[in-house]
mmCIF file of C-alpha atoms and ligand atoms in Angstrom:
data_model
loop_
_atom_site.group_PDB
_atom_site.id
_atom_site.type_symbol
_atom_site.label_atom_id
_atom_site.label_comp_id
_atom_site.label_asym_id
_atom_site.label_seq_id
_atom_site.Cartn_x
_atom_site.Cartn_y
_atom_site.Cartn_z
ATOM 1 C CA MET J 1 47.741 71.424 -20.096
ATOM 2 C CA PRO J 2 48.767 71.346 -23.762
ATOM 3 C CA ILE J 3 46.314 72.529 -26.394
ATOM 4 C CA GLU J 4 45.982 69.552 -28.723
ATOM 5 C CA ARG J 5 43.985 68.421 -31.717
ATOM 6 C CA THR J 6 42.387 65.013 -32.201
ATOM 7 C CA LEU J 7 40.530 63.215 -34.976
ATOM 8 C CA ILE J 8 37.050 61.892 -34.243
ATOM 9 C CA LEU J 9 34.928 59.742 -36.547
ATOM 10 C CA ALA J 10 31.209 59.299 -35.961
ATOM 11 C CA LYS J 11 31.165 55.939 -37.759
ATOM 12 C CA ALA J 12 28.490 54.411 -39.998
ATOM 13 C CA ASP J 13 26.254 53.204 -37.161
ATOM 14 C CA ALA J 14 26.285 56.664 -35.543
ATOM 15 C CA VAL J 15 25.105 58.215 -38.816
ATOM 16 C CA ALA J 16 22.527 55.466 -39.454
ATOM 17 C CA ARG J 17 21.100 55.785 -35.937
ATOM 18 C CA GLY J 18 20.878 59.569 -36.031
ATOM 19 C CA LEU J 19 23.381 60.008 -33.189
ATOM 20 C CA VAL J 20 25.779 62.483 -34.816
ATOM 21 C CA GLY J 21 24.269 65.510 -33.077
ATOM 22 C CA GLU J 22 24.288 63.743 -29.711
ATOM 23 C CA ILE J 23 27.933 62.753 -30.180
ATOM 24 C CA LEU J 24 28.997 66.264 -31.180
ATOM 25 C CA THR J 25 27.111 67.707 -28.218
ATOM 26 C CA ARG J 26 28.978 65.519 -25.760
ATOM 27 C CA PHE J 27 32.328 66.886 -26.909
ATOM 28 C CA GLU J 28 31.100 70.472 -27.170
ATOM 29 C CA ARG J 29 29.588 70.572 -23.716
ATOM 30 C CA ARG J 30 32.920 69.343 -22.312
ATOM 31 C CA GLY J 31 34.393 72.520 -23.783
ATOM 32 C CA PHE J 32 36.218 71.014 -26.756
ATOM 33 C CA THR J 33 35.959 73.005 -29.971
ATOM 34 C CA VAL J 34 35.118 71.650 -33.412
ATOM 35 C CA ILE J 35 37.633 73.152 -35.862
ATOM 36 C CA GLY J 36 36.871 70.912 -38.880
ATOM 37 C CA LEU J 37 33.809 68.869 -39.860
ATOM 38 C CA LYS J 38 32.692 66.855 -42.904
ATOM 39 C CA LEU J 39 30.416 64.050 -44.103
ATOM 40 C CA VAL J 40 32.574 61.559 -46.013
ATOM 41 C CA GLN J 41 32.053 58.294 -47.885
ATOM 42 C CA PRO J 42 35.394 56.596 -47.155
ATOM 43 C CA THR J 43 37.068 54.429 -49.757
ATOM 44 C CA SER J 44 38.480 51.079 -48.769
ATOM 45 C CA ALA J 45 41.979 52.551 -49.268
ATOM 46 C CA THR J 46 41.269 55.406 -46.844
ATOM 47 C CA ALA J 47 39.801 53.000 -44.279
ATOM 48 C CA LYS J 48 42.843 50.709 -44.530
ATOM 49 C CA ARG J 49 45.220 53.645 -44.193
ATOM 50 C CA HIS J 50 43.346 54.969 -41.164
ATOM 51 C CA TYR J 51 43.351 51.565 -39.429
ATOM 52 C CA ALA J 52 46.809 50.469 -40.692
ATOM 53 C CA GLU J 53 47.922 49.482 -37.166
ATOM 54 C CA HIS J 54 45.240 46.744 -37.167
ATOM 55 C CA GLU J 55 46.075 45.203 -40.548
ATOM 56 C CA GLY J 56 46.345 41.423 -40.279
ATOM 57 C CA LYS J 57 44.172 41.145 -37.159
ATOM 58 C CA PRO J 58 41.108 38.864 -37.327
ATOM 59 C CA PHE J 59 38.663 41.792 -37.161
ATOM 60 C CA PHE J 60 40.419 43.929 -39.798
ATOM 61 C CA ASP J 61 38.314 43.052 -42.860
ATOM 62 C CA GLY J 62 35.069 43.445 -40.927
ATOM 63 C CA LEU J 63 36.291 46.758 -39.542
ATOM 64 C CA VAL J 64 37.037 48.105 -43.026
ATOM 65 C CA GLU J 65 33.615 46.917 -44.224
ATOM 66 C CA TYR J 66 31.967 48.601 -41.216
ATOM 67 C CA ILE J 67 33.499 52.006 -41.705
ATOM 68 C CA THR J 68 33.055 52.022 -45.488
ATOM 69 C CA CYS J 69 29.445 50.777 -45.575
ATOM 70 C CA SER J 70 27.953 54.286 -45.481
ATOM 71 C CA PRO J 71 29.055 57.889 -45.036
ATOM 72 C CA LEU J 72 30.620 58.859 -41.725
ATOM 73 C CA VAL J 73 31.143 62.227 -40.080
ATOM 74 C CA ALA J 74 34.784 63.171 -39.492
ATOM 75 C CA PHE J 75 35.701 66.041 -37.232
ATOM 76 C CA VAL J 76 38.701 67.580 -35.553
ATOM 77 C CA LEU J 77 38.501 68.758 -31.971
ATOM 78 C CA GLU J 78 40.819 71.229 -30.322
ATOM 79 C CA GLY J 79 41.268 71.723 -26.597
ATOM 80 C CA SER J 80 43.311 71.172 -23.481
ATOM 81 C CA ASP J 81 44.479 67.521 -23.340
ATOM 82 C CA VAL J 82 41.759 66.766 -25.883
ATOM 83 C CA ILE J 83 43.317 63.476 -27.045
ATOM 84 C CA GLU J 84 42.923 61.822 -23.636
ATOM 85 C CA GLY J 85 39.783 63.814 -22.836
ATOM 86 C CA ALA J 86 37.975 62.761 -25.994
ATOM 87 C CA ARG J 87 38.866 59.110 -25.354
ATOM 88 C CA ALA J 88 37.244 59.456 -21.926
ATOM 89 C CA VAL J 89 34.103 60.947 -23.476
ATOM 90 C CA ILE J 90 34.029 58.027 -25.967
ATOM 91 C CA GLY J 91 34.573 55.218 -23.421
ATOM 92 C CA ALA J 92 36.247 51.812 -23.593
ATOM 93 C CA THR J 93 36.596 50.029 -26.951
ATOM 94 C CA ASN J 94 34.233 47.252 -25.872
ATOM 95 C CA PRO J 95 30.946 49.045 -25.109
ATOM 96 C CA ILE J 96 29.946 46.485 -22.481
ATOM 97 C CA LYS J 97 32.978 47.628 -20.465
ATOM 98 C CA ALA J 98 32.482 51.327 -21.252
ATOM 99 C CA ALA J 99 31.380 53.451 -18.313
ATOM 100 C CA PRO J 100 27.783 54.666 -18.298
ATOM 101 C CA GLY J 101 27.946 58.343 -19.189
ATOM 102 C CA SER J 102 30.420 57.709 -21.996
ATOM 103 C CA ILE J 103 29.180 57.608 -25.600
ATOM 104 C CA ARG J 104 29.824 53.887 -25.988
ATOM 105 C CA GLY J 105 28.568 53.193 -22.458
ATOM 106 C CA ASP J 106 25.291 54.936 -23.187
ATOM 107 C CA PHE J 107 24.588 54.001 -26.804
ATOM 108 C CA ALA J 108 26.486 50.874 -27.928
ATOM 109 C CA GLN J 109 26.413 47.138 -27.282
ATOM 110 C CA THR J 110 29.160 45.470 -29.304
ATOM 111 C CA ILE J 111 32.797 46.116 -30.169
ATOM 112 C CA GLY J 112 32.051 45.736 -33.866
ATOM 113 C CA ARG J 113 29.520 48.610 -33.781
ATOM 114 C CA ASN J 114 30.984 50.992 -31.244
ATOM 115 C CA LEU J 115 29.953 54.260 -32.912
ATOM 116 C CA VAL J 116 33.028 56.453 -32.574
ATOM 117 C CA HIS J 117 36.744 56.658 -33.264
ATOM 118 C CA GLY J 118 39.141 58.924 -31.354
ATOM 119 C CA SER J 119 42.896 59.221 -31.861
ATOM 120 C CA ASP J 120 44.916 57.526 -29.115
ATOM 121 C CA SER J 121 48.144 59.605 -29.074
ATOM 122 C CA ALA J 122 49.669 62.808 -30.416
ATOM 123 C CA ASP J 123 51.388 60.885 -33.214
ATOM 124 C CA SER J 124 48.148 59.105 -34.174
ATOM 125 C CA ALA J 125 46.211 62.373 -34.086
ATOM 126 C CA ALA J 126 48.636 64.116 -36.433
ATOM 127 C CA ARG J 127 48.683 61.142 -38.820
ATOM 128 C CA GLU J 128 44.900 60.652 -38.792
ATOM 129 C CA ILE J 129 43.994 64.328 -39.146
ATOM 130 C CA GLY J 130 46.213 64.337 -42.259
ATOM 131 C CA ILE J 131 44.250 61.422 -43.725
ATOM 132 C CA TRP J 132 40.842 63.071 -43.413
ATOM 133 C CA PHE J 133 41.532 66.819 -43.592
ATOM 134 C CA ASP J 134 43.586 69.311 -45.503
ATOM 135 C CA GLU J 135 45.167 71.892 -43.180
ATOM 136 C CA SER J 136 43.178 74.590 -45.008
ATOM 137 C CA GLU J 137 39.936 72.927 -43.798
ATOM 138 C CA LEU J 138 40.829 73.448 -40.123
ATOM 139 C CA LEU J 139 39.682 76.755 -38.687
ATOM 140 C CA ALA J 140 41.213 77.408 -35.272
ATOM 141 C CA ARG J 141 39.147 79.391 -32.800
ATOM 142 C CA PRO J 142 40.341 82.882 -31.904
ATOM 143 C CA PRO J 143 43.038 82.880 -29.151
ATOM 144 C CA ALA J 144 40.898 85.075 -26.887
ATOM 145 C CA LEU J 145 38.112 82.470 -26.843
ATOM 146 C CA ALA J 146 40.608 79.644 -26.360
ATOM 147 C CA SER J 147 42.113 81.262 -23.273
ATOM 148 C CA TRP J 148 38.683 82.079 -21.837
ATOM 149 C CA LEU J 149 37.701 78.386 -21.921
ATOM 150 C CA ILE J 150 40.839 77.061 -20.244
ATOM 151 C CA ALA J 151 42.321 77.886 -16.864
ATOM 152 C CA SER J 152 44.832 75.601 -15.182
HETATM 153 N N1 UDP D 1 37.460 46.300 -33.255
HETATM 154 C C1 UDP D 1 36.704 45.169 -33.493
HETATM 155 N N2 UDP D 1 36.995 44.026 -32.799
HETATM 156 C C2 UDP D 1 38.018 43.970 -31.901
HETATM 157 C C3 UDP D 1 38.787 45.106 -31.679
HETATM 158 C C4 UDP D 1 38.498 46.259 -32.360
HETATM 159 O O1 UDP D 1 35.770 45.198 -34.286
HETATM 160 O O2 UDP D 1 38.229 42.894 -31.297
HETATM 161 C C5 UDP D 1 37.159 47.520 -33.992
HETATM 162 C C6 UDP D 1 36.347 48.538 -33.189
HETATM 163 O O3 UDP D 1 35.451 49.209 -34.079
HETATM 164 C C7 UDP D 1 37.427 49.486 -32.694
HETATM 165 C C8 UDP D 1 38.363 49.511 -33.873
HETATM 166 O O4 UDP D 1 38.374 48.165 -34.351
HETATM 167 O O5 UDP D 1 36.878 50.764 -32.391
HETATM 168 C C9 UDP D 1 39.765 49.930 -33.578
HETATM 169 O O6 UDP D 1 40.260 49.183 -32.483
HETATM 170 P P1 UDP D 1 41.092 49.875 -31.313
HETATM 171 O O7 UDP D 1 41.680 48.822 -30.464
HETATM 172 O O8 UDP D 1 42.025 50.877 -31.919
HETATM 173 O O9 UDP D 1 39.956 50.619 -30.458
HETATM 174 P P2 UDP D 1 39.566 52.150 -30.280
HETATM 175 O O10 UDP D 1 40.844 52.958 -30.388
HETATM 176 O O11 UDP D 1 38.554 52.493 -31.349
HETATM 177 O O12 UDP D 1 38.961 52.222 -28.896
HETATM 178 MG MG1 MG D 2 42.346 52.894 -31.791
#
């Protein structure tokens, strides 16, 4: 049960629809801890860097436009297996296939407006956290609290 960190974005539609609090709550009530949080207006360069793996795909330009069209809320979660766990809380990429009870399954309709990003691997998490946060902006919870929340 490794303690990991992952990068979450509540994207433009989440901010526009007033769902940021709801989204944060879903991760917090699972026991994951927010250790960094900011409202950001991403530049096109930041968006392209974040989604570099998708460059050249048919949806890439629309994706960059989507996540740069208004401020988004970026946050870092810490917790046991949080990379996989946060992806489960978020749900499948296409909201129509996302399980009810997941964020996308409860609040989204289309793949082009699917509310949330979550890192998909340890390498992605490290790379993406570095794009959006300086290490000095991440405030780890005290070890005593961390161990109280997790028992294997
Ligand atoms: N996306 C899209 N059309 C597609 C596939 C992806 O608009 O056919 C967007 C969608 O916002 C998705 C993002 O590109 O969240 C990144 O795609 P990925 O496959 O990495 O999905 P995710 O990791 O967000 O579930
Ligand atoms: Mg992805």
